[in-house]
Tab-separated table of N, CA, C and O in Angstrom:
chain	number	residue	atom	x	y	z
P	1	MET	N	147.006	8.777	56.208
P	1	MET	CA	147.279	7.700	55.265
P	1	MET	C	147.565	8.304	53.896
P	1	MET	O	146.788	9.115	53.388
P	2	PRO	N	148.681	7.937	53.285
P	2	PRO	CA	149.002	8.506	51.971
P	2	PRO	C	148.076	7.964	50.879
P	2	PRO	O	147.522	6.879	50.998
P	3	TYR	N	147.915	8.761	49.842
P	3	TYR	CA	147.078	8.367	48.709
P	3	TYR	C	147.783	7.386	47.778
P	3	TYR	O	147.149	6.780	46.924
P	4	ALA	N	149.096	7.260	47.920
P	4	ALA	CA	149.868	6.354	47.068
P	4	ALA	C	150.808	5.528	47.948
P	4	ALA	O	151.228	5.969	49.017
P	5	SER	N	151.138	4.350	47.465
P	5	SER	CA	152.039	3.444	48.184
P	5	SER	C	153.435	3.503	47.557
P	5	SER	O	153.631	4.115	46.501
P	6	ARG	N	154.386	2.825	48.186
P	6	ARG	CA	155.718	2.752	47.593
P	6	ARG	C	155.674	2.020	46.256
P	6	ARG	O	156.413	2.359	45.331
P	7	ALA	N	154.789	1.046	46.115
P	7	ALA	CA	154.638	0.358	44.823
P	7	ALA	C	154.126	1.341	43.765
P	7	ALA	O	154.575	1.306	42.617
P	8	ASP	N	153.200	2.214	44.157
P	8	ASP	CA	152.718	3.242	43.226
P	8	ASP	C	153.835	4.206	42.859
P	8	ASP	O	153.933	4.650	41.707
P	9	LEU	N	154.673	4.536	43.832
P	9	LEU	CA	155.797	5.433	43.579
P	9	LEU	C	156.716	4.838	42.520
P	9	LEU	O	157.164	5.540	41.609
P	10	ARG	N	156.960	3.529	42.608
P	10	ARG	CA	157.797	2.848	41.609
P	10	ARG	C	157.108	2.765	40.254
P	10	ARG	O	157.733	2.911	39.214
P	11	ALA	N	155.808	2.531	40.267
P	11	ALA	CA	155.082	2.350	39.010
P	11	ALA	C	154.772	3.667	38.303
P	11	ALA	O	154.763	3.722	37.075
P	12	LEU	N	154.522	4.716	39.085
P	12	LEU	CA	154.031	5.960	38.501
P	12	LEU	C	154.934	7.169	38.708
P	12	LEU	O	154.765	8.179	38.032
P	13	GLY	N	155.865	7.068	39.651
P	13	GLY	CA	156.693	8.217	39.984
P	13	GLY	C	158.100	8.137	39.426
P	13	GLY	O	158.506	8.955	38.606
P	14	LEU	N	158.848	7.136	39.866
P	14	LEU	CA	160.240	6.968	39.460
P	14	LEU	C	160.526	5.506	39.179
P	14	LEU	O	159.926	4.631	39.809
P	15	PRO	N	161.453	5.240	38.295
P	15	PRO	CA	161.837	3.846	38.068
P	15	PRO	C	162.455	3.240	39.328
P	15	PRO	O	163.046	3.953	40.150
P	16	GLU	N	162.324	1.954	39.464
P	16	GLU	CA	162.833	1.262	40.644
P	16	GLU	C	164.324	1.523	40.841
P	16	GLU	O	164.790	1.677	41.975
P	17	ALA	N	165.090	1.607	39.763
P	17	ALA	CA	166.529	1.850	39.875
P	17	ALA	C	166.812	3.203	40.520
P	17	ALA	O	167.767	3.341	41.287
P	18	ALA	N	165.982	4.193	40.241
P	18	ALA	CA	166.175	5.525	40.828
P	18	ALA	C	165.840	5.526	42.313
P	18	ALA	O	166.378	6.335	43.072
P	19	LEU	N	164.960	4.639	42.729
P	19	LEU	CA	164.549	4.568	44.136
P	19	LEU	C	165.405	3.611	44.965
P	19	LEU	O	165.316	3.609	46.190
P	20	ALA	N	166.245	2.817	44.308
P	20	ALA	CA	166.998	1.760	44.992
P	20	ALA	C	167.862	2.294	46.133
P	20	ALA	O	167.994	1.649	47.168
P	21	SER	N	168.444	3.461	45.964
P	21	SER	CA	169.339	3.988	46.995
P	21	SER	C	168.625	4.887	48.006
P	21	SER	O	169.260	5.424	48.916
P	22	ILE	N	167.316	5.045	47.858
P	22	ILE	CA	166.553	5.883	48.779
P	22	ILE	C	165.879	4.979	49.806
P	22	ILE	O	165.091	4.104	49.444
P	23	PRO	N	166.186	5.174	51.080
P	23	PRO	CA	165.595	4.306	52.119
P	23	PRO	C	164.064	4.347	52.101
P	23	PRO	O	163.464	5.374	51.782
P	24	ASP	N	163.464	3.224	52.470
P	24	ASP	CA	162.006	3.120	52.503
P	24	ASP	C	161.378	4.208	53.360
P	24	ASP	O	160.337	4.759	53.012
P	25	VAL	N	162.012	4.526	54.480
P	25	VAL	CA	161.450	5.533	55.377
P	25	VAL	C	161.382	6.907	54.690
P	25	VAL	O	160.438	7.664	54.902
P	26	GLU	N	162.360	7.227	53.859
P	26	GLU	CA	162.330	8.487	53.104
P	26	GLU	C	161.238	8.458	52.039
P	26	GLU	O	160.580	9.474	51.794
P	27	GLN	N	161.055	7.317	51.406
P	27	GLN	CA	159.992	7.190	50.408
P	27	GLN	C	158.630	7.381	51.066
P	27	GLN	O	157.775	8.095	50.546
P	28	GLU	N	158.435	6.742	52.222
P	28	GLU	CA	157.172	6.875	52.953
P	28	GLU	C	156.936	8.327	53.367
P	28	GLU	O	155.821	8.843	53.266
P	29	ALA	N	157.985	8.992	53.841
P	29	ALA	CA	157.868	10.390	54.258
P	29	ALA	C	157.492	11.276	53.070
P	29	ALA	O	156.665	12.186	53.199
P	30	ALA	N	158.074	11.011	51.921
P	30	ALA	CA	157.748	11.796	50.722
P	30	ALA	C	156.300	11.577	50.302
P	30	ALA	O	155.618	12.519	49.887
P	31	LEU	N	155.818	10.346	50.409
P	31	LEU	CA	154.425	10.055	50.069
P	31	LEU	C	153.469	10.727	51.047
P	31	LEU	O	152.418	11.247	50.644
P	32	GLU	N	153.820	10.738	52.324
P	32	GLU	CA	152.999	11.422	53.337
P	32	GLU	C	152.958	12.926	53.051
P	32	GLU	O	151.900	13.549	53.115
P	33	ALA	N	154.124	13.508	52.758
P	33	ALA	CA	154.189	14.949	52.477
P	33	ALA	C	153.421	15.294	51.202
P	33	ALA	O	152.712	16.307	51.154
P	34	ALA	N	153.547	14.460	50.189
P	34	ALA	CA	152.820	14.700	48.942
P	34	ALA	C	151.314	14.607	49.179
P	34	ALA	O	150.542	15.414	48.648
P	35	SER	N	150.891	13.653	49.993
P	35	SER	CA	149.466	13.507	50.308
P	35	SER	C	148.954	14.718	51.076
P	35	SER	O	147.820	15.168	50.857
P	36	ALA	N	149.775	15.264	51.971
P	36	ALA	CA	149.383	16.474	52.705
P	36	ALA	C	149.225	17.652	51.742
P	36	ALA	O	148.293	18.455	51.879
P	37	LEU	N	150.109	17.748	50.760
P	37	LEU	CA	149.987	18.803	49.754
P	37	LEU	C	148.706	18.616	48.942
P	37	LEU	O	147.961	19.573	48.701
P	38	VAL	N	148.429	17.390	48.540
P	38	VAL	CA	147.195	17.088	47.811
P	38	VAL	C	145.985	17.487	48.652
P	38	VAL	O	145.041	18.114	48.145
P	39	ASP	N	146.012	17.163	49.940
P	39	ASP	CA	144.910	17.533	50.838
P	39	ASP	C	144.670	19.040	50.862
P	39	ASP	O	143.530	19.486	50.974
P	40	SER	N	145.739	19.820	50.759
P	40	SER	CA	145.572	21.279	50.800
P	40	SER	C	144.737	21.784	49.632
P	40	SER	O	144.060	22.806	49.741
P	41	TYR	N	144.758	21.081	48.528
P	41	TYR	CA	143.915	21.438	47.373
P	41	TYR	C	142.522	20.824	47.511
P	41	TYR	O	141.523	21.447	47.179
P	42	LEU	N	142.460	19.585	47.986
P	42	LEU	CA	141.179	18.887	48.090
P	42	LEU	C	140.244	19.524	49.113
P	42	LEU	O	139.040	19.577	48.907
P	43	ARG	N	140.804	20.003	50.217
P	43	ARG	CA	139.937	20.504	51.296
P	43	ARG	C	139.170	21.752	50.884
P	43	ARG	O	138.236	22.145	51.554
P	44	VAL	N	139.546	22.356	49.773
P	44	VAL	CA	138.790	23.496	49.257
P	44	VAL	C	137.374	23.063	48.875
P	44	VAL	O	136.422	23.822	49.051
P	45	ARG	N	137.231	21.820	48.389
P	45	ARG	CA	135.932	21.339	47.900
P	45	ARG	C	135.372	20.129	48.634
P	45	ARG	O	134.184	19.825	48.489
P	46	TYR	N	136.203	19.421	49.356
P	46	TYR	CA	135.770	18.149	49.935
P	46	TYR	C	136.021	18.115	51.435
P	46	TYR	O	136.950	18.739	51.930
P	47	SER	N	135.198	17.323	52.133
P	47	SER	CA	135.432	17.055	53.548
P	47	SER	C	136.442	15.920	53.646
P	47	SER	O	136.272	14.876	53.027
P	48	LEU	N	137.471	16.142	54.414
P	48	LEU	CA	138.513	15.140	54.572
P	48	LEU	C	138.344	14.429	55.909
P	48	LEU	O	137.796	15.008	56.832
P	49	PRO	N	138.790	13.219	56.043
P	49	PRO	CA	139.542	12.427	55.082
P	49	PRO	C	138.633	11.842	54.007
P	49	PRO	O	137.422	11.717	54.204
P	50	LEU	N	139.236	11.496	52.896
P	50	LEU	CA	138.481	10.881	51.811
P	50	LEU	C	138.164	9.431	52.163
P	50	LEU	O	138.934	8.753	52.838
P	51	ARG	N	137.032	8.980	51.682
P	51	ARG	CA	136.668	7.554	51.851
P	51	ARG	C	137.277	6.715	50.737
P	51	ARG	O	137.668	5.579	50.950
P	52	SER	N	137.318	7.281	49.528
P	52	SER	CA	137.908	6.560	48.397
P	52	SER	C	138.411	7.569	47.371
P	52	SER	O	137.972	8.721	47.354
P	53	TRP	N	139.320	7.109	46.522
P	53	TRP	CA	139.880	7.963	45.482
P	53	TRP	C	140.338	7.089	44.331
P	53	TRP	O	140.551	5.898	44.476
P	54	GLY	N	140.499	7.727	43.176
P	54	GLY	CA	140.842	7.012	41.960
P	54	GLY	C	142.327	7.030	41.644
P	54	GLY	O	143.143	7.612	42.369
P	55	ARG	N	142.667	6.394	40.547
P	55	ARG	CA	144.072	6.261	40.136
P	55	ARG	C	144.722	7.597	39.808
P	55	ARG	O	145.925	7.744	39.977
P	56	GLU	N	143.947	8.556	39.322
P	56	GLU	CA	144.566	9.848	38.987
P	56	GLU	C	145.130	10.520	40.236
P	56	GLU	O	146.215	11.100	40.192
P	57	LEU	N	144.430	10.429	41.346
P	57	LEU	CA	144.927	11.004	42.595
P	57	LEU	C	146.167	10.246	43.080
P	57	LEU	O	147.114	10.856	43.594
P	58	VAL	N	146.187	8.946	42.886
P	58	VAL	CA	147.358	8.126	43.219
P	58	VAL	C	148.538	8.577	42.366
P	58	VAL	O	149.647	8.798	42.868
P	59	ARG	N	148.292	8.756	41.079
P	59	ARG	CA	149.350	9.169	40.141
P	59	ARG	C	149.926	10.524	40.517
P	59	ARG	O	151.147	10.697	40.565
P	60	VAL	N	149.067	11.481	40.778
P	60	VAL	CA	149.509	12.830	41.131
P	60	VAL	C	150.342	12.796	42.414
P	60	VAL	O	151.388	13.449	42.512
P	61	THR	N	149.908	12.031	43.388
P	61	THR	CA	150.652	11.911	44.644
P	61	THR	C	152.032	11.305	44.403
P	61	THR	O	153.033	11.792	44.940
P	62	ALA	N	152.104	10.273	43.591
P	62	ALA	CA	153.382	9.627	43.291
P	62	ALA	C	154.321	10.579	42.553
P	62	ALA	O	155.529	10.620	42.836
P	63	ILE	N	153.793	11.354	41.633
P	63	ILE	CA	154.614	12.307	40.874
P	63	ILE	C	155.178	13.382	41.795
P	63	ILE	O	156.359	13.749	41.707
P	64	ILE	N	154.350	13.899	42.686
P	64	ILE	CA	154.808	14.937	43.616
P	64	ILE	C	155.876	14.364	44.555
P	64	ILE	O	156.913	14.996	44.799
P	65	ALA	N	155.642	13.173	45.069
P	65	ALA	CA	156.622	12.533	45.955
P	65	ALA	C	157.935	12.276	45.205
P	65	ALA	O	159.020	12.499	45.761
P	66	ALA	N	157.845	11.829	43.965
P	66	ALA	CA	159.050	11.578	43.166
P	66	ALA	C	159.852	12.855	42.975
P	66	ALA	O	161.082	12.862	43.131
P	67	TYR	N	159.173	13.937	42.670
P	67	TYR	CA	159.850	15.214	42.482
P	67	TYR	C	160.539	15.659	43.778
P	67	TYR	O	161.692	16.095	43.767
P	68	ASP	N	159.847	15.529	44.896
P	68	ASP	CA	160.431	15.917	46.178
P	68	ASP	C	161.661	15.064	46.509
P	68	ASP	O	162.681	15.590	46.968
P	69	LEU	N	161.559	13.761	46.286
P	69	LEU	CA	162.694	12.884	46.563
P	69	LEU	C	163.906	13.242	45.709
P	69	LEU	O	165.035	13.329	46.217
P	70	MET	N	163.690	13.448	44.443
P	70	MET	CA	164.802	13.767	43.559
P	70	MET	C	165.357	15.163	43.833
P	70	MET	O	166.564	15.388	43.735
P	71	SER	N	164.504	16.095	44.212
P	71	SER	CA	164.973	17.442	44.551
P	71	SER	C	165.907	17.400	45.757
P	71	SER	O	166.906	18.124	45.802
P	72	ARG	N	165.578	16.569	46.726
P	72	ARG	CA	166.431	16.429	47.911
P	72	ARG	C	167.778	15.803	47.567
P	72	ARG	O	168.758	16.014	48.255
P	73	ARG	N	167.809	15.031	46.507
P	73	ARG	CA	169.049	14.357	46.124
P	73	ARG	C	169.899	15.203	45.192
P	73	ARG	O	170.951	14.776	44.743
P	74	GLY	N	169.448	16.405	44.860
P	74	GLY	CA	170.238	17.287	44.013
P	74	GLY	C	169.850	17.281	42.551
P	74	GLY	O	170.663	17.584	41.686
P	75	TYR	N	168.610	16.942	42.280
P	75	TYR	CA	168.097	16.961	40.906
P	75	TYR	C	168.325	18.329	40.282
P	75	TYR	O	168.082	19.365	40.903
P	76	ASP	N	168.775	18.354	39.055
P	76	ASP	CA	169.046	19.601	38.341
P	76	ASP	C	168.197	19.652	37.075
P	76	ASP	O	168.534	19.023	36.070
P	77	PRO	N	167.086	20.425	37.089
P	77	PRO	CA	166.207	20.466	35.921
P	77	PRO	C	166.820	21.155	34.707
P	77	PRO	O	166.275	21.078	33.618
P	78	THR	N	167.972	21.806	34.880
P	78	THR	CA	168.602	22.480	33.735
P	78	THR	C	169.472	21.526	32.916
P	78	THR	O	169.872	21.874	31.809
P	79	ARG	N	169.750	20.336	33.442
P	79	ARG	CA	170.528	19.361	32.677
P	79	ARG	C	169.679	18.792	31.557
P	79	ARG	O	168.480	18.527	31.749
P	80	PRO	N	170.251	18.581	30.396
P	80	PRO	CA	169.491	18.020	29.267
P	80	PRO	C	168.849	16.680	29.640
P	80	PRO	O	169.463	15.834	30.280
P	81	GLY	N	167.598	16.529	29.272
P	81	GLY	CA	166.868	15.299	29.529
P	81	GLY	C	166.262	15.213	30.919
P	81	GLY	O	165.599	14.241	31.233
P	82	GLN	N	166.491	16.203	31.765
P	82	GLN	CA	166.010	16.158	33.138
P	82	GLN	C	164.737	16.980	33.362
P	82	GLN	O	164.159	16.928	34.439
P	83	GLU	N	164.322	17.737	32.370
P	83	GLU	CA	163.167	18.624	32.547
P	83	GLU	C	161.842	17.872	32.678
P	83	GLU	O	160.869	18.409	33.197
P	84	ASN	N	161.794	16.616	32.257
P	84	ASN	CA	160.556	15.837	32.318
P	84	ASN	C	160.016	15.725	33.745
P	84	ASN	O	158.813	15.842	33.975
P	85	LEU	N	160.890	15.512	34.704
P	85	LEU	CA	160.464	15.370	36.100
P	85	LEU	C	159.769	16.645	36.582
P	85	LEU	O	158.716	16.590	37.214
P	86	ARG	N	160.352	17.797	36.259
P	86	ARG	CA	159.757	19.076	36.656
P	86	ARG	C	158.432	19.314	35.928
P	86	ARG	O	157.459	19.791	36.523
P	87	MET	N	158.379	18.986	34.657
P	87	MET	CA	157.130	19.183	33.894
P	87	MET	C	156.009	18.309	34.450
P	87	MET	O	154.870	18.769	34.562
P	88	ARG	N	156.302	17.084	34.815
P	88	ARG	CA	155.288	16.203	35.402
P	88	ARG	C	154.787	16.768	36.728
P	88	ARG	O	153.593	16.724	37.010
P	89	TYR	N	155.703	17.305	37.529
P	89	TYR	CA	155.328	17.920	38.803
P	89	TYR	C	154.418	19.128	38.563
P	89	TYR	O	153.372	19.267	39.204
P	90	GLU	N	154.804	19.987	37.630
P	90	GLU	CA	153.998	21.170	37.328
P	90	GLU	C	152.622	20.781	36.790
P	90	GLU	O	151.617	21.412	37.128
P	91	ASP	N	152.563	19.746	35.961
P	91	ASP	CA	151.272	19.246	35.466
P	91	ASP	C	150.408	18.739	36.618
P	91	ASP	O	149.196	18.968	36.642
P	92	ALA	N	151.015	18.061	37.577
P	92	ALA	CA	150.270	17.548	38.736
P	92	ALA	C	149.697	18.702	39.554
P	92	ALA	O	148.532	18.656	39.976
P	93	ILE	N	150.480	19.743	39.756
P	93	ILE	CA	150.004	20.907	40.514
P	93	ILE	C	148.871	21.600	39.761
P	93	ILE	O	147.862	21.987	40.367
P	94	ARG	N	148.997	21.734	38.451
P	94	ARG	CA	147.911	22.348	37.654
P	94	ARG	C	146.633	21.521	37.758
P	94	ARG	O	145.533	22.061	37.834
P	95	TRP	N	146.757	20.205	37.748
P	95	TRP	CA	145.597	19.331	37.891
P	95	TRP	C	144.931	19.571	39.239
P	95	TRP	O	143.717	19.687	39.330
P	96	LEU	N	145.740	19.662	40.293
P	96	LEU	CA	145.192	19.933	41.624
P	96	LEU	C	144.529	21.303	41.691
P	96	LEU	O	143.495	21.467	42.349
P	97	GLU	N	145.097	22.280	41.027
P	97	GLU	CA	144.464	23.607	40.967
P	97	GLU	C	143.104	23.511	40.284
P	97	GLU	O	142.146	24.161	40.692
P	98	GLY	N	143.024	22.695	39.237
P	98	GLY	CA	141.750	22.474	38.557
P	98	GLY	C	140.737	21.794	39.462
P	98	GLY	O	139.552	22.117	39.443
P	99	VAL	N	141.198	20.863	40.278
P	99	VAL	CA	140.313	20.202	41.243
P	99	VAL	C	139.776	21.230	42.224
P	99	VAL	O	138.569	21.310	42.472
P	100	ALA	N	140.670	22.038	42.789
P	100	ALA	CA	140.269	23.041	43.774
P	100	ALA	C	139.298	24.060	43.177
P	100	ALA	O	138.386	24.528	43.856
P	101	ALA	N	139.477	24.384	41.902
P	101	ALA	CA	138.622	25.364	41.233
P	101	ALA	C	137.310	24.762	40.749
P	101	ALA	O	136.456	25.479	40.222
P	102	GLY	N	137.150	23.451	40.881
P	102	GLY	CA	135.919	22.800	40.443
P	102	GLY	C	135.888	22.502	38.956
P	102	GLY	O	134.849	22.155	38.409
P	103	LYS	N	137.024	22.600	38.284
P	103	LYS	CA	137.098	22.333	36.841
P	103	LYS	C	137.420	20.879	36.532
P	103	LYS	O	137.232	20.426	35.420
P	104	VAL	N	137.935	20.168	37.535
P	104	VAL	CA	138.334	18.776	37.364
P	104	VAL	C	137.639	17.944	38.436
P	104	VAL	O	137.624	18.325	39.601
P	105	ASP	N	137.073	16.825	38.023
P	105	ASP	CA	136.462	15.896	38.974
P	105	ASP	C	137.484	14.810	39.280
P	105	ASP	O	137.811	14.004	38.411
P	106	PRO	N	138.008	14.779	40.512
P	106	PRO	CA	139.046	13.803	40.827
P	106	PRO	C	138.528	12.400	41.118
P	106	PRO	O	139.313	11.501	41.392
P	107	GLY	N	137.224	12.206	41.092
P	107	GLY	CA	136.669	10.872	41.333
P	107	GLY	C	136.875	10.400	42.752
P	107	GLY	O	137.290	9.269	42.970
P	108	VAL	N	136.584	11.276	43.710
P	108	VAL	CA	136.762	10.929	45.114
P	108	VAL	C	135.421	10.849	45.822
P	108	VAL	O	134.435	11.409	45.365
P	109	GLU	N	135.423	10.143	46.935
P	109	GLU	CA	134.265	10.132	47.833
P	109	GLU	C	134.766	10.701	49.149
P	109	GLU	O	135.685	10.153	49.766
P	110	ASP	N	134.187	11.833	49.530
P	110	ASP	CA	134.682	12.486	50.738
P	110	ASP	C	133.970	11.992	51.984
P	110	ASP	O	133.169	11.064	51.939
P	111	ALA	N	134.261	12.626	53.105
P	111	ALA	CA	133.748	12.188	54.395
P	111	ALA	C	132.389	12.783	54.743
P	111	ALA	O	131.905	12.595	55.846
P	112	THR	N	131.748	13.488	53.819
P	112	THR	CA	130.440	14.061	54.090
P	112	THR	C	129.442	12.929	54.331
P	112	THR	O	129.314	12.036	53.505
P	113	PRO	N	128.749	12.958	55.468
P	113	PRO	CA	127.789	11.882	55.727
P	113	PRO	C	126.656	11.893	54.699
P	113	PRO	O	126.198	12.955	54.288
P	114	GLU	N	126.271	10.710	54.305
P	114	GLU	CA	125.161	10.598	53.369
P	114	GLU	C	123.845	10.719	54.123
P	114	GLU	O	123.691	10.171	55.212
P	115	VAL	N	122.915	11.436	53.542
P	115	VAL	CA	121.596	11.600	54.142
P	115	VAL	C	120.615	10.813	53.300
P	115	VAL	O	120.508	11.014	52.099
P	116	SER	N	119.909	9.924	53.933
P	116	SER	CA	118.948	9.107	53.224
P	116	SER	C	117.655	9.876	53.032
P	116	SER	O	117.102	10.452	53.979
P	117	SER	N	117.152	9.902	51.820
P	117	SER	CA	115.894	10.606	51.557
P	117	SER	C	114.693	9.768	51.992
P	117	SER	O	113.574	10.258	52.007
P	118	THR	N	114.921	8.518	52.353
P	118	THR	CA	113.822	7.657	52.789
P	118	THR	C	113.764	7.529	54.305
P	118	THR	O	112.998	6.733	54.824
P	119	ALA	N	114.582	8.319	55.004
P	119	ALA	CA	114.598	8.243	56.463
P	119	ALA	C	113.270	8.745	57.026
P	119	ALA	O	112.656	9.667	56.513
P	120	VAL	N	112.834	8.118	58.102
P	120	VAL	CA	111.613	8.516	58.776
P	120	VAL	C	111.907	9.741	59.622
P	120	VAL	O	112.897	9.787	60.346
P	121	GLN	N	111.044	10.734	59.540
P	121	GLN	CA	111.197	11.938	60.335
P	121	GLN	C	109.938	12.145	61.165
P	121	GLN	O	108.829	11.939	60.683
P	122	ALA	N	110.107	12.560	62.412
P	122	ALA	CA	108.974	12.862	63.283
P	122	ALA	C	108.925	14.370	63.499
P	122	ALA	O	109.933	14.988	63.814
P	123	VAL	N	107.751	14.953	63.316
P	123	VAL	CA	107.570	16.388	63.489
P	123	VAL	C	106.412	16.594	64.453
P	123	VAL	O	105.372	15.965	64.328
P	124	THR	N	106.597	17.482	65.406
P	124	THR	CA	105.541	17.779	66.362
P	124	THR	C	105.451	19.287	66.553
P	124	THR	O	106.439	19.989	66.415
P	125	ARG	N	104.273	19.777	66.856
P	125	ARG	CA	104.100	21.214	67.073
P	125	ARG	C	104.237	21.578	68.542
P	125	ARG	O	104.636	22.667	68.870
P	126	GLU	N	103.867	20.662	69.400
P	126	GLU	CA	103.940	20.920	70.830
P	126	GLU	C	105.314	20.521	71.348
P	126	GLU	O	105.843	19.487	70.975
P	127	ARG	N	105.823	21.311	72.235
P	127	ARG	CA	107.072	20.968	72.888
P	127	ARG	C	106.751	20.026	74.036
P	127	ARG	O	106.006	20.365	74.942
P	128	ARG	N	107.327	18.838	73.974
P	128	ARG	CA	106.993	17.825	74.961
P	128	ARG	C	107.971	17.759	76.107
P	128	ARG	O	107.668	17.230	77.147
P	129	TRP	N	109.182	18.218	75.903
P	129	TRP	CA	110.184	18.141	76.947
P	129	TRP	C	110.712	19.540	77.259
P	129	TRP	O	110.780	20.377	76.382
P	130	PRO	N	111.067	19.785	78.504
P	130	PRO	CA	111.567	21.115	78.873
P	130	PRO	C	112.918	21.404	78.273
P	130	PRO	O	113.635	20.633	77.831
């Protein structure tokens, strides 16, 4: 399951006009691929899959997907005014590196089972069963 939706991609990644000519299936594929890239950084510190995540992770996923979509369409970062897309992508990767290094708290809840400190425990010294 991707961390961002197509609505997030429009709100946080690219303007709707830029996405208009890109089929929904390509947008979904880019979001899935971006989420897999995000997972590669998260799994350094967290058990996956995540149970919940915050808007920053949604934003980073949308930015990465937007960059991938535009790169496939022939985006040229050397053209004047086009460097913003690349800078946002690089910022997203740096943020993920910070998450992996433990310098950034992404506000996620991972799949690690919670252990209750009030659980009843039984302890015995004799072995009762073979």
